[in-house]
């Protein structure tokens, strides 16, 4: 994988590596998706330049979002087509709120090639957005608050949300203390073992109430109070 730039050929089209990243993102948990979107909002203009150009060229009607038709037009007939067996199914997985549109931040987060060792600065910024009290651990209540479930207090969650939050924490919690520390958070993002991004939590539909709540939060305009980390060359394509 390249760490920056777009592969040769049609630079405005999607590189195969980007499509593979999108497939990996689509298979991830709600926590991983939210964390990657938090990371994407903190990236510098330099880091997102190539993907930003790709997004704008794919967005042929200039409405600031990508439709399935626009995404298909950027893949069909290119080298990326072979990397995407079922584009419609992939789009549905990426479009977690089912509105038929892929937002700019969703696109960036899905297209990123996040690698442990290169991306810990941005991951720490994302972790702090979940760790509300700054004690170095994410509780189920803090996770619920960050994902827009109820008010973040357990008694305000519906049964489905509480169960899903407990699953997410338990899947990532390798030391059994009932919380997610930063190392465990990194494992959710980059790891391949127990608690890692894919396969750690049983598959839930994108229409689950927690996924819908999280998507509303993730679509809010990003805060700009913290400067983006500059060290992390996240782009594979």
Tab-separated table of C-alpha atoms in Angstrom, residues 39-176:
chain	number	residue	atom	x	y	z
A	39	UNK	CA	-10.015	10.639	12.952
A	40	UNK	CA	-11.079	11.811	9.499
A	41	UNK	CA	-12.429	15.089	10.897
A	42	UNK	CA	-9.000	15.827	12.409
A	43	UNK	CA	-6.970	15.238	9.285
A	44	UNK	CA	-5.124	18.120	7.704
A	45	UNK	CA	-5.854	19.493	4.251
A	46	UNK	CA	-2.570	17.982	3.098
A	47	UNK	CA	-3.574	14.523	4.273
A	48	UNK	CA	-6.961	14.538	2.560
A	49	UNK	CA	-5.977	16.413	-0.591
A	50	UNK	CA	-6.030	13.455	-2.980
A	51	UNK	CA	-9.154	11.840	-1.566
A	52	UNK	CA	-10.842	15.232	-1.439
A	53	UNK	CA	-10.147	15.703	-5.135
A	54	UNK	CA	-11.464	12.220	-5.833
A	55	UNK	CA	-14.655	12.916	-3.875
A	56	UNK	CA	-15.290	16.182	-5.718
A	57	UNK	CA	-14.799	14.551	-9.107
A	58	UNK	CA	-17.075	11.657	-8.215
A	59	UNK	CA	-19.711	14.125	-6.973
A	60	UNK	CA	-20.820	15.011	-10.480
A	61	UNK	CA	-23.899	16.992	-9.436
A	62	UNK	CA	-21.898	18.936	-6.821
A	63	UNK	CA	-24.378	18.416	-3.998
A	64	UNK	CA	-21.697	17.466	-1.467
A	65	UNK	CA	-22.705	13.803	-1.152
A	66	UNK	CA	-22.184	10.684	-3.255
A	67	UNK	CA	-25.039	8.604	-4.613
A	68	UNK	CA	-24.746	4.967	-5.619
A	69	UNK	CA	-24.891	6.050	-9.258
A	70	UNK	CA	-21.980	8.455	-8.805
A	71	UNK	CA	-19.905	5.871	-6.958
A	72	UNK	CA	-20.606	3.269	-9.628
A	73	UNK	CA	-19.549	5.698	-12.356
A	74	UNK	CA	-16.215	6.114	-10.585
A	75	UNK	CA	-15.575	2.372	-10.406
A	76	UNK	CA	-17.048	0.692	-13.501
A	77	UNK	CA	-14.453	0.253	-16.197
A	78	UNK	CA	-11.498	0.971	-13.898
A	79	UNK	CA	-9.005	-1.288	-12.139
A	80	UNK	CA	-11.032	-0.790	-8.936
A	81	UNK	CA	-13.988	-2.724	-10.354
A	82	UNK	CA	-12.303	-6.062	-9.675
A	83	UNK	CA	-11.938	-5.159	-5.993
A	84	UNK	CA	-15.650	-4.573	-5.587
A	85	UNK	CA	-17.750	-7.692	-6.121
A	86	UNK	CA	-21.085	-6.137	-5.169
A	87	UNK	CA	-21.040	-2.350	-5.233
A	88	UNK	CA	-24.685	-1.983	-4.261
A	89	UNK	CA	-24.234	-4.127	-1.147
A	90	UNK	CA	-21.089	-2.200	-0.228
A	91	UNK	CA	-22.878	1.117	-0.631
A	92	UNK	CA	-25.703	-0.058	1.624
A	93	UNK	CA	-23.170	-1.010	4.313
A	94	UNK	CA	-21.440	2.359	4.055
A	95	UNK	CA	-24.740	4.257	4.059
A	96	UNK	CA	-25.536	3.387	7.653
A	97	UNK	CA	-28.582	5.636	7.991
A	98	UNK	CA	-30.078	4.435	4.723
A	99	UNK	CA	-30.619	7.872	3.186
A	100	UNK	CA	-29.032	6.843	-0.112
A	101	UNK	CA	-26.141	9.262	0.294
A	102	UNK	CA	-22.502	8.919	1.290
A	103	UNK	CA	-21.331	11.982	3.208
A	104	UNK	CA	-17.856	13.476	2.712
A	105	UNK	CA	-16.641	12.411	6.169
A	106	UNK	CA	-18.102	8.936	5.662
A	107	UNK	CA	-16.195	8.663	2.390
A	108	UNK	CA	-12.915	9.799	3.976
A	109	UNK	CA	-13.274	7.474	6.948
A	110	UNK	CA	-14.122	4.507	4.741
A	111	UNK	CA	-11.292	5.198	2.299
A	112	UNK	CA	-8.558	5.665	4.895
A	113	UNK	CA	-5.772	3.168	5.265
A	114	UNK	CA	-5.314	3.345	9.036
A	115	UNK	CA	-2.205	1.545	10.258
A	116	UNK	CA	-1.039	1.133	13.821
A	117	UNK	CA	2.286	2.875	14.427
A	118	UNK	CA	1.515	5.553	11.861
A	119	UNK	CA	-1.837	6.730	13.125
A	120	UNK	CA	-1.676	6.780	16.914
A	121	UNK	CA	-1.712	10.598	17.104
A	122	UNK	CA	-5.064	10.791	15.343
A	123	UNK	CA	-6.332	7.743	17.214
A	124	UNK	CA	-5.546	9.465	20.539
A	125	UNK	CA	-7.544	12.525	19.467
A	126	UNK	CA	-10.455	10.242	18.561
A	127	UNK	CA	-10.131	8.339	21.860
A	128	UNK	CA	-10.434	11.583	23.812
A	129	UNK	CA	-13.752	12.305	22.103
A	130	UNK	CA	-15.113	9.094	23.629
A	131	UNK	CA	-13.341	9.347	27.001
A	132	UNK	CA	-15.544	12.133	28.339
A	133	UNK	CA	-14.027	12.379	31.830
A	134	UNK	CA	-10.437	12.027	30.637
A	135	UNK	CA	-9.559	9.131	32.952
A	136	UNK	CA	-8.040	7.049	30.157
A	137	UNK	CA	-10.924	4.578	29.912
A	138	UNK	CA	-14.122	4.510	27.860
A	139	UNK	CA	-17.118	3.198	29.771
A	140	UNK	CA	-20.317	1.911	28.208
A	141	UNK	CA	-22.043	5.117	29.340
A	142	UNK	CA	-19.373	7.295	27.720
A	143	UNK	CA	-19.565	5.235	24.547
A	144	UNK	CA	-23.327	5.637	24.516
A	145	UNK	CA	-23.008	9.384	24.987
A	146	UNK	CA	-20.466	9.685	22.163
A	147	UNK	CA	-22.682	7.637	19.860
A	148	UNK	CA	-25.800	9.630	20.703
A	149	UNK	CA	-27.601	6.842	22.538
A	150	UNK	CA	-29.986	8.357	25.077
A	151	UNK	CA	-28.084	10.861	27.198
A	152	UNK	CA	-25.225	8.505	27.916
A	153	UNK	CA	-26.692	7.292	31.226
A	154	UNK	CA	-27.560	3.618	31.333
A	155	UNK	CA	-31.080	4.147	32.629
A	156	UNK	CA	-31.897	6.362	29.642
A	157	UNK	CA	-30.957	3.736	27.066
A	158	UNK	CA	-33.447	1.387	25.546
A	159	UNK	CA	-32.804	-2.315	26.003
A	160	UNK	CA	-31.381	-2.829	22.525
A	161	UNK	CA	-28.943	0.073	22.812
A	162	UNK	CA	-27.767	-1.009	26.265
A	163	UNK	CA	-27.177	-4.554	25.021
A	164	UNK	CA	-25.258	-3.384	21.958
A	165	UNK	CA	-23.095	-1.010	24.001
A	166	UNK	CA	-22.291	-3.816	26.428
A	167	UNK	CA	-21.335	-6.034	23.489
A	168	UNK	CA	-19.084	-3.378	21.984
A	169	UNK	CA	-17.261	-2.788	25.260
A	170	UNK	CA	-16.966	-6.495	26.069
A	171	UNK	CA	-15.577	-7.272	22.612
A	172	UNK	CA	-12.837	-4.674	23.002
A	173	UNK	CA	-12.173	-5.188	26.732
A	174	UNK	CA	-9.239	-7.596	26.791
A	175	UNK	CA	-8.245	-7.050	30.445
A	176	UNK	CA	-11.767	-7.578	31.749
